[in-house]
Coordinates of C-alpha atoms and ligand atoms in Angstrom, one line a residue:
X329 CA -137.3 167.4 121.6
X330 CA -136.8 169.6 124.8
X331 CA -134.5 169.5 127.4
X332 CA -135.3 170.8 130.7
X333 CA -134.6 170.0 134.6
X334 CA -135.7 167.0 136.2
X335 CA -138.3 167.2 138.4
X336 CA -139.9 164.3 141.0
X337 CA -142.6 164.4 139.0
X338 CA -140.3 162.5 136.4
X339 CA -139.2 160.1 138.4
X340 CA -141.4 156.9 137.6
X341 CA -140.5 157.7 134.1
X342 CA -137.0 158.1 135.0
X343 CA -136.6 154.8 136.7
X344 CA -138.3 152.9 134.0
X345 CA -135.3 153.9 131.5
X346 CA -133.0 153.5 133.9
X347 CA -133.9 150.2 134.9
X348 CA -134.2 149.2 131.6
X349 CA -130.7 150.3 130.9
X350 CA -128.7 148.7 133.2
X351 CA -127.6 145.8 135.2
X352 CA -127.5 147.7 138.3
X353 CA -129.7 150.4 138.2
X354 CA -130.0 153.7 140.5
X355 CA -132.9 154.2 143.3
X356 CA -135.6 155.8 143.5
X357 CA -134.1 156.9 146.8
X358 CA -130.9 157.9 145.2
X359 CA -132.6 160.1 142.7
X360 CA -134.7 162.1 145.9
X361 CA -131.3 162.6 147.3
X362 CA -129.7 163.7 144.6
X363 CA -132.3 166.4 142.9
X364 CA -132.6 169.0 145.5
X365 CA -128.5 169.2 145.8
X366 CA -126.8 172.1 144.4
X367 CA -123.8 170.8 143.1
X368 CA -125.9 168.6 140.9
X369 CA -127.6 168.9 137.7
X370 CA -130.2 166.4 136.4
X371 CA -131.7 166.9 133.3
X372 CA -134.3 165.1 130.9
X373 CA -135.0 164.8 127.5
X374 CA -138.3 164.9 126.1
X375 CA -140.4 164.2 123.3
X376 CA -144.6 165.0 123.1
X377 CA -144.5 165.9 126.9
X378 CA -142.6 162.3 127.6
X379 CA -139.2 162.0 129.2
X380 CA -137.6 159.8 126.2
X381 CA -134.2 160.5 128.4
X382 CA -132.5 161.7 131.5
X383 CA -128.9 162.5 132.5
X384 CA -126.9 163.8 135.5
X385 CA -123.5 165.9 136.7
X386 CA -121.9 166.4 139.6
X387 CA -119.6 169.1 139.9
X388 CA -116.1 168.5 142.0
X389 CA -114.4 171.9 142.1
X390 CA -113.7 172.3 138.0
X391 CA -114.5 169.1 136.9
X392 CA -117.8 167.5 136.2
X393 CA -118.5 164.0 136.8
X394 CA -121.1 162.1 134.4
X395 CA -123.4 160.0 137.1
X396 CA -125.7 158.7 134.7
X397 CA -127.4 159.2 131.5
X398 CA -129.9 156.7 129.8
X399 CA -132.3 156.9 126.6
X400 CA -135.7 154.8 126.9
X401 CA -135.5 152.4 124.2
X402 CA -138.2 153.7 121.7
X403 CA -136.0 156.6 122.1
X404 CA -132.4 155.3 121.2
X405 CA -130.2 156.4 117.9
X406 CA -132.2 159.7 117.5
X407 CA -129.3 161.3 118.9
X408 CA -131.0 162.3 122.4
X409 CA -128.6 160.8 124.3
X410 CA -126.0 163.3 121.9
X411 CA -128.3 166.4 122.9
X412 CA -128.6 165.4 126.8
X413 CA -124.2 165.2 126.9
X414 CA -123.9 168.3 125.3
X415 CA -126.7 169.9 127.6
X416 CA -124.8 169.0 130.4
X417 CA -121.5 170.1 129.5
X418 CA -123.1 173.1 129.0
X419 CA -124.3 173.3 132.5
X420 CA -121.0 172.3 133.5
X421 CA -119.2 175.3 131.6
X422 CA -122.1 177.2 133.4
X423 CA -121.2 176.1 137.3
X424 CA -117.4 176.7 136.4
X425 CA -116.2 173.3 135.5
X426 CA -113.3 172.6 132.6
X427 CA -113.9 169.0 131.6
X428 CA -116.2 166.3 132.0
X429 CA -115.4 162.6 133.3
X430 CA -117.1 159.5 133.8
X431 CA -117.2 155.6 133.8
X432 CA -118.4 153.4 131.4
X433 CA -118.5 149.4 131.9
X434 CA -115.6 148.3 129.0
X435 CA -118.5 145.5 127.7
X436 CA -120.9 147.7 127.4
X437 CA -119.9 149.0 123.2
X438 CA -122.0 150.9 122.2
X439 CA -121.9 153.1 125.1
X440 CA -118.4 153.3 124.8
X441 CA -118.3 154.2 121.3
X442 CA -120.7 157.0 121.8
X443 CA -118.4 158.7 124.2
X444 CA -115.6 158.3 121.7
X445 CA -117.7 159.8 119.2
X446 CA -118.5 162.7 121.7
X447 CA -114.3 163.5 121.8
X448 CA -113.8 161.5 125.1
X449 CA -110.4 159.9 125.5
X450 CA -109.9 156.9 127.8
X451 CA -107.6 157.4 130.4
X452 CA -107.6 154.9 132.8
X453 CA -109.7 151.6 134.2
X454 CA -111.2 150.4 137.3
X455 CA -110.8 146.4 137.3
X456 CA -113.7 144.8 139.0
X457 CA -115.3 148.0 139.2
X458 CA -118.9 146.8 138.8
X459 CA -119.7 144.0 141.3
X460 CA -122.7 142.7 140.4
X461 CA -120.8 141.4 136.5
X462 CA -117.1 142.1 137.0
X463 CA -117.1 144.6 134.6
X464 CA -114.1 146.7 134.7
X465 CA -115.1 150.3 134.2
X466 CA -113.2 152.6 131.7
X467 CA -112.2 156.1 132.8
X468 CA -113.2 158.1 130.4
X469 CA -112.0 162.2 130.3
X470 CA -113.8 165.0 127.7
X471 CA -111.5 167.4 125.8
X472 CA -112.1 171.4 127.2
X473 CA -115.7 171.5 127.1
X474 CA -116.1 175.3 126.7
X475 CA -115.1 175.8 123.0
X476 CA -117.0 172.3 122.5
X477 CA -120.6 173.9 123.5
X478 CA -119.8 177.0 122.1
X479 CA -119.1 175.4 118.7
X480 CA -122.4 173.7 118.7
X481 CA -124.1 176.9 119.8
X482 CA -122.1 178.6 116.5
X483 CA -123.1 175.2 114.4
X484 CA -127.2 175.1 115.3
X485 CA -126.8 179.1 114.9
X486 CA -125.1 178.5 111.3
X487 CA -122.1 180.8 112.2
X488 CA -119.0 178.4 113.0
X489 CA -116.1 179.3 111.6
X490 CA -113.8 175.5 110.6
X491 CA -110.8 174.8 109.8
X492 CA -110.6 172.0 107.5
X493 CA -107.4 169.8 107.0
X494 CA -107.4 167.2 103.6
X495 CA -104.6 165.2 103.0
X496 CA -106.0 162.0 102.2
X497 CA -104.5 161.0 99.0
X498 CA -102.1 163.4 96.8
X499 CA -103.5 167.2 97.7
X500 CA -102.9 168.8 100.5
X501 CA -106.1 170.9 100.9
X502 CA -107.2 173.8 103.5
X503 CA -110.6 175.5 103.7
X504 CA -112.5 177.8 105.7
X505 CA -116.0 177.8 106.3
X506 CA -118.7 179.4 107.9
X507 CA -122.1 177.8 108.7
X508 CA -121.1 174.9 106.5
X509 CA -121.9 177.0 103.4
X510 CA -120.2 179.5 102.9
X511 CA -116.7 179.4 101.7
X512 CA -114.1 182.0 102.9
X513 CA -111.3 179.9 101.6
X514 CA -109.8 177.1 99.9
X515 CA -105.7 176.3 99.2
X516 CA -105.0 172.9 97.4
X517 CA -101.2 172.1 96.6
X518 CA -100.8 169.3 94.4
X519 CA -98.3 167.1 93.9
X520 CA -99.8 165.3 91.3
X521 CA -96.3 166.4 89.3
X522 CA -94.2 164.4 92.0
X523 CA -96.7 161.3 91.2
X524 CA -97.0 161.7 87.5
X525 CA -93.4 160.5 86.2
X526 CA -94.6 157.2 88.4
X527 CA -97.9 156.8 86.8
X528 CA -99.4 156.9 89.7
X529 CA -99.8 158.1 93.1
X530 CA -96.9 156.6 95.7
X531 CA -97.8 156.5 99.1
X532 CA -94.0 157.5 100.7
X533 CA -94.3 160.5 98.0
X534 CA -97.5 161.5 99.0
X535 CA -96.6 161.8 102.7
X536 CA -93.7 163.4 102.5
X537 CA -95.0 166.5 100.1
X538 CA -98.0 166.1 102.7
X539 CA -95.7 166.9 105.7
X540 CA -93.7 169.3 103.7
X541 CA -96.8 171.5 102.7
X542 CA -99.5 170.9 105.7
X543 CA -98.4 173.9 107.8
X544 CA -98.6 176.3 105.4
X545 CA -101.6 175.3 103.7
X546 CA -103.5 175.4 106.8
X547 CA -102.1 178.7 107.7
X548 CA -103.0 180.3 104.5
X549 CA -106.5 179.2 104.4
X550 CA -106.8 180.7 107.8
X551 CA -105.4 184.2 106.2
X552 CA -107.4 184.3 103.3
X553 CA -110.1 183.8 104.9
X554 CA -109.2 186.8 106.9
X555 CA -109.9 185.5 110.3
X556 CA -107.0 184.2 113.1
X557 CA -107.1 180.6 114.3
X558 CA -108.1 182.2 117.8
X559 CA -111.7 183.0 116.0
X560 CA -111.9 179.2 115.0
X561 CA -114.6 177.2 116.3
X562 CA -113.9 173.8 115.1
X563 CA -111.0 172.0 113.3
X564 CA -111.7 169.1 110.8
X565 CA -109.7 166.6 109.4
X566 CA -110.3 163.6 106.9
X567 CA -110.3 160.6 109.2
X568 CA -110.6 157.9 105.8
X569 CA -110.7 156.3 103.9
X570 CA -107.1 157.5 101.9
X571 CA -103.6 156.4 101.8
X572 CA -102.8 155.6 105.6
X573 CA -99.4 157.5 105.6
X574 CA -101.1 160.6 104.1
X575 CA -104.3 160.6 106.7
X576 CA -101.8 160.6 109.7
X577 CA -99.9 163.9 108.5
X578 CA -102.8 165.7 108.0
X579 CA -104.3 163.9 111.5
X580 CA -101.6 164.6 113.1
X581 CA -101.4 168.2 112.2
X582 CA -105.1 168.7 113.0
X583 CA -104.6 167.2 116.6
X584 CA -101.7 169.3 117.7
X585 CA -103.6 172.4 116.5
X586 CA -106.6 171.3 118.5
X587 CA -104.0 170.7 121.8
X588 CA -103.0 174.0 121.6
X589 CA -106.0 175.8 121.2
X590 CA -108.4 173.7 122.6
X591 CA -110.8 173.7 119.8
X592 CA -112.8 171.0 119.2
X593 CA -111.8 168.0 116.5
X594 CA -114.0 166.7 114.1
X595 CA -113.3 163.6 111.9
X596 CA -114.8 163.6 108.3
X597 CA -115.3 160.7 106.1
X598 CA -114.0 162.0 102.9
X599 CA -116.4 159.9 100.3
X600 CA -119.1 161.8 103.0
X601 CA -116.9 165.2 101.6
X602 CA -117.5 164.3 98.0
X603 CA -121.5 164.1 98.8
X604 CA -121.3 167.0 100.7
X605 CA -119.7 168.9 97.8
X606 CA -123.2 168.9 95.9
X607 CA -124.6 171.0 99.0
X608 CA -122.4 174.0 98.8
X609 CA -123.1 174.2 94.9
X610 CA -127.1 173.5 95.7
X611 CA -128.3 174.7 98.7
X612 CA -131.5 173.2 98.1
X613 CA -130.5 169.6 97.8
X614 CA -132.0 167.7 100.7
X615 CA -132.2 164.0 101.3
X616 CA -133.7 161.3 100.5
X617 CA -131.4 161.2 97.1
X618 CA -129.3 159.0 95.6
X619 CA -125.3 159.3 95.6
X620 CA -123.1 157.7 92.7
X621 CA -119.6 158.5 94.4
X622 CA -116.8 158.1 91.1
X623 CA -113.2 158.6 92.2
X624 CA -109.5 157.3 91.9
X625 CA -110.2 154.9 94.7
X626 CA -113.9 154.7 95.1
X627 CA -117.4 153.8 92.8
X628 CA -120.2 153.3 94.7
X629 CA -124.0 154.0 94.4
X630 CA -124.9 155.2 98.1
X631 CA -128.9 156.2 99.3
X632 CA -128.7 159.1 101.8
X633 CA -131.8 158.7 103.5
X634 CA -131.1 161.6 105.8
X635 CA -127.3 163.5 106.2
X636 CA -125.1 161.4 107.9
X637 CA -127.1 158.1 107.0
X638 CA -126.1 156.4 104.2
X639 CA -126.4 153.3 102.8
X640 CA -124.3 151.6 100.1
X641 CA -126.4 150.0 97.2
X642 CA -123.6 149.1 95.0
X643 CA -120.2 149.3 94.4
X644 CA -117.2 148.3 92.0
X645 CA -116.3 144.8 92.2
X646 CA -112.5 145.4 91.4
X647 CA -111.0 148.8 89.7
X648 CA -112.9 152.4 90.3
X649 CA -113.7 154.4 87.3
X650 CA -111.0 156.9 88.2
X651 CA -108.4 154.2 88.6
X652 CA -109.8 152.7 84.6
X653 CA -109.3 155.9 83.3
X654 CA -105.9 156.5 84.9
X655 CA -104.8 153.1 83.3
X656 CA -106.0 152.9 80.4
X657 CA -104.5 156.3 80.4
X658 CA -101.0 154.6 81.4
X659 CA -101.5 152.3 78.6
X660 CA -102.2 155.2 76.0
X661 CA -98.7 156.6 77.0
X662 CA -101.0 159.6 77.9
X663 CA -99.3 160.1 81.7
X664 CA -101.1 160.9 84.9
X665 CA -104.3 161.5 86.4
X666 CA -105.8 159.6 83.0
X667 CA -109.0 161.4 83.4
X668 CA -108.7 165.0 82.4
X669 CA -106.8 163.7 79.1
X670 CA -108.8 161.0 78.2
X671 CA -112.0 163.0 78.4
X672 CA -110.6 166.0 76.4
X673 CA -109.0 163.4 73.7
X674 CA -112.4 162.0 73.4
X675 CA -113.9 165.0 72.4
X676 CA -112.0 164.7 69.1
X677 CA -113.2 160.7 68.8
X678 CA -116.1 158.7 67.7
X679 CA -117.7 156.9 71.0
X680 CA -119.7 154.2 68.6
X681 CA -116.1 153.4 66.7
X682 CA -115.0 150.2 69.0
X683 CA -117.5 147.8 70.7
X684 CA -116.1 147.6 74.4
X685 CA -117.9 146.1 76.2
X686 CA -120.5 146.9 79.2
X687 CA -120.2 144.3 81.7
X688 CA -122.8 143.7 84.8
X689 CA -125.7 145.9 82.8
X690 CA -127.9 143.1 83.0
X691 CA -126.7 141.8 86.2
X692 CA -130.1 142.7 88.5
X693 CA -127.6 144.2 91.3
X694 CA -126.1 147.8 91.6
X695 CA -123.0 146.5 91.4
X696 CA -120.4 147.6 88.5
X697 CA -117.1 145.9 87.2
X698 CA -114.4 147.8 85.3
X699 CA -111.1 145.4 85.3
X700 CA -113.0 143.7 82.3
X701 CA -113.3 146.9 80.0
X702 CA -109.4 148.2 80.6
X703 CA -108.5 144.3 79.7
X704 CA -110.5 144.6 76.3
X705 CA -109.1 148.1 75.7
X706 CA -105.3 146.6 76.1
X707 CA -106.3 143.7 74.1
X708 CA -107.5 146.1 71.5
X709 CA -104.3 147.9 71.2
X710 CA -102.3 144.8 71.0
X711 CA -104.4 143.8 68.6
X712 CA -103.8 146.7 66.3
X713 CA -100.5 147.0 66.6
X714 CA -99.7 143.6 66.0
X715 CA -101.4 144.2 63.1
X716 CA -99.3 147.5 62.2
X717 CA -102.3 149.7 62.5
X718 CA -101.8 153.0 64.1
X719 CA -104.1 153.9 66.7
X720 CA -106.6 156.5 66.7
X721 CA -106.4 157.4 70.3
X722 CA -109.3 160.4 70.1
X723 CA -111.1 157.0 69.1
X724 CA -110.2 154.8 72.0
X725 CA -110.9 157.4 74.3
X726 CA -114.3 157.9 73.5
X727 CA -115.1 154.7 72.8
X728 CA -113.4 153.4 76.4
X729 CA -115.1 157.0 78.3
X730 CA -118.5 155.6 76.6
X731 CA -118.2 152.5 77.6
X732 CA -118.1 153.9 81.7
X733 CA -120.5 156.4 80.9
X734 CA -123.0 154.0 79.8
X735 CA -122.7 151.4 82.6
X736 CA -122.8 154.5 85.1
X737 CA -125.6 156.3 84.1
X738 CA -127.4 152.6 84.1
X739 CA -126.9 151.3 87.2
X740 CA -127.5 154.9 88.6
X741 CA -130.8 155.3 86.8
X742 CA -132.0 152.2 88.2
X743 CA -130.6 153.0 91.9
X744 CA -132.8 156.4 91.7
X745 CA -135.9 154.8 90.1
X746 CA -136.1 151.9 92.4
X747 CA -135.6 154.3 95.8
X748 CA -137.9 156.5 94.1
X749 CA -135.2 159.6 94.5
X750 CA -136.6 163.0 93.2
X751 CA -132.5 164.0 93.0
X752 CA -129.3 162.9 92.2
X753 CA -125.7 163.6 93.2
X754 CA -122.7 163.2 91.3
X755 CA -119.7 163.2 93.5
X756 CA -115.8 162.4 93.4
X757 CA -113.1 163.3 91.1
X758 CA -114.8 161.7 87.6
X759 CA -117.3 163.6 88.5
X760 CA -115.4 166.0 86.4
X761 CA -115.7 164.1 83.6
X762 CA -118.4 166.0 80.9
X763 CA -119.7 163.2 79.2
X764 CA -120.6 161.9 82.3
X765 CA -122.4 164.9 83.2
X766 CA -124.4 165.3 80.6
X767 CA -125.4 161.5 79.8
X768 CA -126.6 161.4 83.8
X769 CA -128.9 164.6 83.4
X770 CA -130.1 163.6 80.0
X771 CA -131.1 160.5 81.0
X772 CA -132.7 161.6 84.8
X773 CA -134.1 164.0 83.1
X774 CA -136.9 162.0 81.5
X775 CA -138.1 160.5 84.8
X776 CA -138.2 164.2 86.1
X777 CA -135.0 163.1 88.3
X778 CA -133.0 166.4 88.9
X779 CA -129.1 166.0 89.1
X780 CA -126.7 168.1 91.4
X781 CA -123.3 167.9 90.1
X782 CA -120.6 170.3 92.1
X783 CA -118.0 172.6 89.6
X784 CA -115.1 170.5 88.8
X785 CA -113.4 172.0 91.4
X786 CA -115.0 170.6 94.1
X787 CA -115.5 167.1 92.1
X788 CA -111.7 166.6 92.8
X789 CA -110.1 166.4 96.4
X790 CA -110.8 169.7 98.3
X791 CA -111.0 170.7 101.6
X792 CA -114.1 172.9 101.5
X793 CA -116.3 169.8 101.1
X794 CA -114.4 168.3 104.2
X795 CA -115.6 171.5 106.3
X796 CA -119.3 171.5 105.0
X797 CA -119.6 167.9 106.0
X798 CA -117.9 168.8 109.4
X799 CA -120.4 171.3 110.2
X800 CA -123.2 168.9 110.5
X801 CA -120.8 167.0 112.8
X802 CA -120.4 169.6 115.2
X803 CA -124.0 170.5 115.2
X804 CA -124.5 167.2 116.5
X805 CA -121.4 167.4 119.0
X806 CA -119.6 164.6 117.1
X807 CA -116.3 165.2 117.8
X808 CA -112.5 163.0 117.8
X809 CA -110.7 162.9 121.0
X810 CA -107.1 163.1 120.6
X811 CA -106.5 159.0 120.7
X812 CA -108.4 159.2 117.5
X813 CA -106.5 157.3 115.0
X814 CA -106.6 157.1 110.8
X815 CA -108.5 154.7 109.3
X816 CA -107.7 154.0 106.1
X817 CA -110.5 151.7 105.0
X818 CA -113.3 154.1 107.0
X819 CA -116.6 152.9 105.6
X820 CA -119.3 155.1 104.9
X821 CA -121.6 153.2 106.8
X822 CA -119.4 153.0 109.5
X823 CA -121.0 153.8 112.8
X824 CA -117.8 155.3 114.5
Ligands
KG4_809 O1 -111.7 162.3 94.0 P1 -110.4 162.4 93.4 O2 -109.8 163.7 93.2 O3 -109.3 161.5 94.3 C1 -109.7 160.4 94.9 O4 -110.3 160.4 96.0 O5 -109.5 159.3 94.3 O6 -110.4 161.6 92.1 C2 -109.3 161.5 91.2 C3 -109.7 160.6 90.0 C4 -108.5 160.2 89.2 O7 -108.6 158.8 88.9 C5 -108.7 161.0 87.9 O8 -108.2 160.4 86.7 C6 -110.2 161.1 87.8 O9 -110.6 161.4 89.2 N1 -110.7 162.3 87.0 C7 -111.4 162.1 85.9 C8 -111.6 163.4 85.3 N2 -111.0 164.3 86.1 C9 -110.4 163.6 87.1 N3 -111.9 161.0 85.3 C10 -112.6 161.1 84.2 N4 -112.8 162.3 83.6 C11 -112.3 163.5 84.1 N5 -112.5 164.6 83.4
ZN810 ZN1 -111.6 162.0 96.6

């Protein structure tokens, strides 16, 4: 795609999309008055010689007004529409203006969601504003647009510098990156010992250790990485899904540093971060693949047909792995996260010494369902001692990690057959977990299916894979304006 002026030469193609577009679409007449005038920019998008889109500004002292901007329907959700915004704001910065505003008719939802995605903010409305429907127009206003185009120009260059903020369950993580790749820092503070005496993570906890350690989290990532926030050309911040209370501290934080220093905002998914994790380890991973995303809140089977894309082929029905381990864990009297102990426990056990069982294997679906397994194991242990037999807890823990494992690498071997994926990513906390590991690659391994798998560091919450997910984001000029609000049950297929 190339985007150049507009010419009259482009004007039956131009009027076709824009006719095409709206209820009360421009003239040809209006167009001829418009293009020879200075203090106007038209420009169009195109594709094979073909104007697939076309957009306009008009510049009133430092601001620039959006007059019009239309994609021809072959053309829409290619992200030309994306390209063509930015491209303007980027004449605008050129012809001295600051921000960018326009109206858009309040029915009209998906245009109005693509400027929220662009970092507009509404700020007003025009009642009865369209005559010919009785639309009422929202007034929509852009954030600075200078450090906006200048961070896409870093991004499509591969030399941004983002600040990442993660606070989306019970770590309070800061990274810098450059390019999306390369790591110049990472802080995590835990406060997994506030949670653990609980047996769990509690929200009011969480966002209070959140608020308490955001600041300085954030600043030190910024000095270890051995730049100054002034050198920033993004900030990130996980948008969802999480603990609500937690999202809006780290939110929160991530806005007011983008008020003061202008710099664009990007909102990350964080089970998008998880994926995302497998790129900074393997540089070469590249979509299609196929994502089995296992954490405390989360287990899902997810086919990234491009990044950014993804589609969700299965999912838990009621508890996530993470969450099984972390109770049967509780129930072991082993304390909290269960993970990390059960798995080192069951290193000691025998995996094949009680039958639990492996529900949904045969179940045709990518679904999984856990509650059944952690009921069997606490029926086990009642069992035995009501019996007075002690329990060999290596033992239960490798038969109750074997058990996961098994359905897992299952339902994921299917998902990566049947989508014929030549990779695999393991993502998420359990991720961690090494029987896991090696059961997947053993068993991809024989239908030449190759499995990325981050360190253990970056399985578990982090804010580096929030950052190298952001970078694609800003490349794109998907950005959060500052009415942007948590959302803590953010899908991954979400099309905010
Ligand atoms: O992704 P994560 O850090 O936080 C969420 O977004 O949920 O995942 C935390 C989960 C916890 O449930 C923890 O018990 C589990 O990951 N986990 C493990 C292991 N290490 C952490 N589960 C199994 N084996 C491990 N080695
Ligand atoms: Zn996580």
């Amino acid at each position: 795609m190339t985007i150049r002026r507009m010419n009259e030469a482009d004007l039956p193609a131009v009027l076709a999309i824009e006719s095409s577009s709206f209820p009360e679409p421009w003239t040809e007449r209006l167009f001829r008055e418009e293009l020879p005038r200075d203090d106007r920019c038209w420009l169009v998008a195109t594709t094979d010689e073909r104007v697939a889109g076309f957009g306009g500004i008009m510049i009133v002292g430092d601001e620039a007004h959006l007059m019009d901007i239309a994609v021809g329907p072959e053309g829409r959700g290619e992200g030309i529409g994306r390209r063509l915004l930015w491209a303007l704001a980027g004449e605008a910065v050129a012809r001295g203006a600051m921000r960018m505003t326009l109206e858009v008719a309040e029915s009209n939802e998906t245009a109005v969601r693509f400027y929220a995605s662009c970092g507009f903010d509404v700020a007003g409305r025009r009642s009865g504003y369209y005559p010919e429907t009785g639309d009422d127009a929202l007034v929509l206003w852009s954030r600075p647009l200078a450090p906006h185009v200048s961070a896409i120009e870093a991004a499509r260059a591969g030399e941004d510098l983002v600040l990442a903020i993660e606070t989306s369950c019970d770590e309070t993580a800061a990274s810098v990156m450059r390019g999306g790749r390369e790591e110049l820092s990472s802080v995590i503070a835990s406060q997994v010992d506030f949670h653990a005496r609980f047996g769990g993570v509690v929200p009011e906890i969480a966002s209070r250790k959140h608020t308490e350690a955001v600041v300085s989290v954030a600043e030190e990532a910024v000095q270890k990485a051995g730049v100054t926030f002034g050198e920033l050309h993004a900030l990130a911040v996980t948008r969802g899904p999480g603990l609500v209370g937690a999202l809006v501290v780290g939110l929160a934080y991530a806005k007011g540093l983008a008020l003061a220093t202008g710099l664009p905002l990007v909102g990350v998914n964080h089970l998008e971060g998880h994926i995302y994790a497998a790129r900074l380890i393997d540089p070469d991973l590249e979509p299609p693949f196929v994502a089995l995303l296992v954490s405390g809140g989360h287990t899902m089977l997810v086919h990234v047909r491009v990044w950014g894309h993804y589609e969700v082929l299965g999912r838990t029905l009621d508890d996530a792995a993470g969450e099984a381990f972390d109770k049967v864990a509780k129930l072991l009297g082993l304390g909290y996260p269960g993970g990390p102990v059960i798995s080192r426990l069951a290193e000691g056990g025998d995996s094949a010494a009680i039958a639990f069982p492996r529900a949904m294997m045969r179940s045709g679906d990518l679904d999984v369902s856990l509650s059944g397994l952690k009921t069997a194991v606490i029926q086990y242990v009642e069992r035995e001692r009501e019996a007075g037999r002690g329990l060999h807890i290596p033992d239960i823990a490798a038969s109750f990690q074997a058990a996961v494992v098994d359905v897992q690498v299952a339902k994921t071997l299917t998902a990566a057959v049947d989508h014929s994926a030549t990779s695999v990513v393991l993502a998420g906390g359990v991720a961690a977990n090494p029987a896991l590991r090696e059961e997947l690659r053993a068993a991809l391994a024989q239908h030449g299916i190759r499995l990325s798998v981050p360190p253990m560091g970056l399985c578990t919450d982090n804010a580096s894979m929030i950052a190298a997910a952001a970078h694609d984001h800003v490349k794109l000029g998907r950005f959060l304006g500052m009415s942007a609000d948590a959302v803590p049950d953010l899908r991954l297929d979400a099309r905010v």
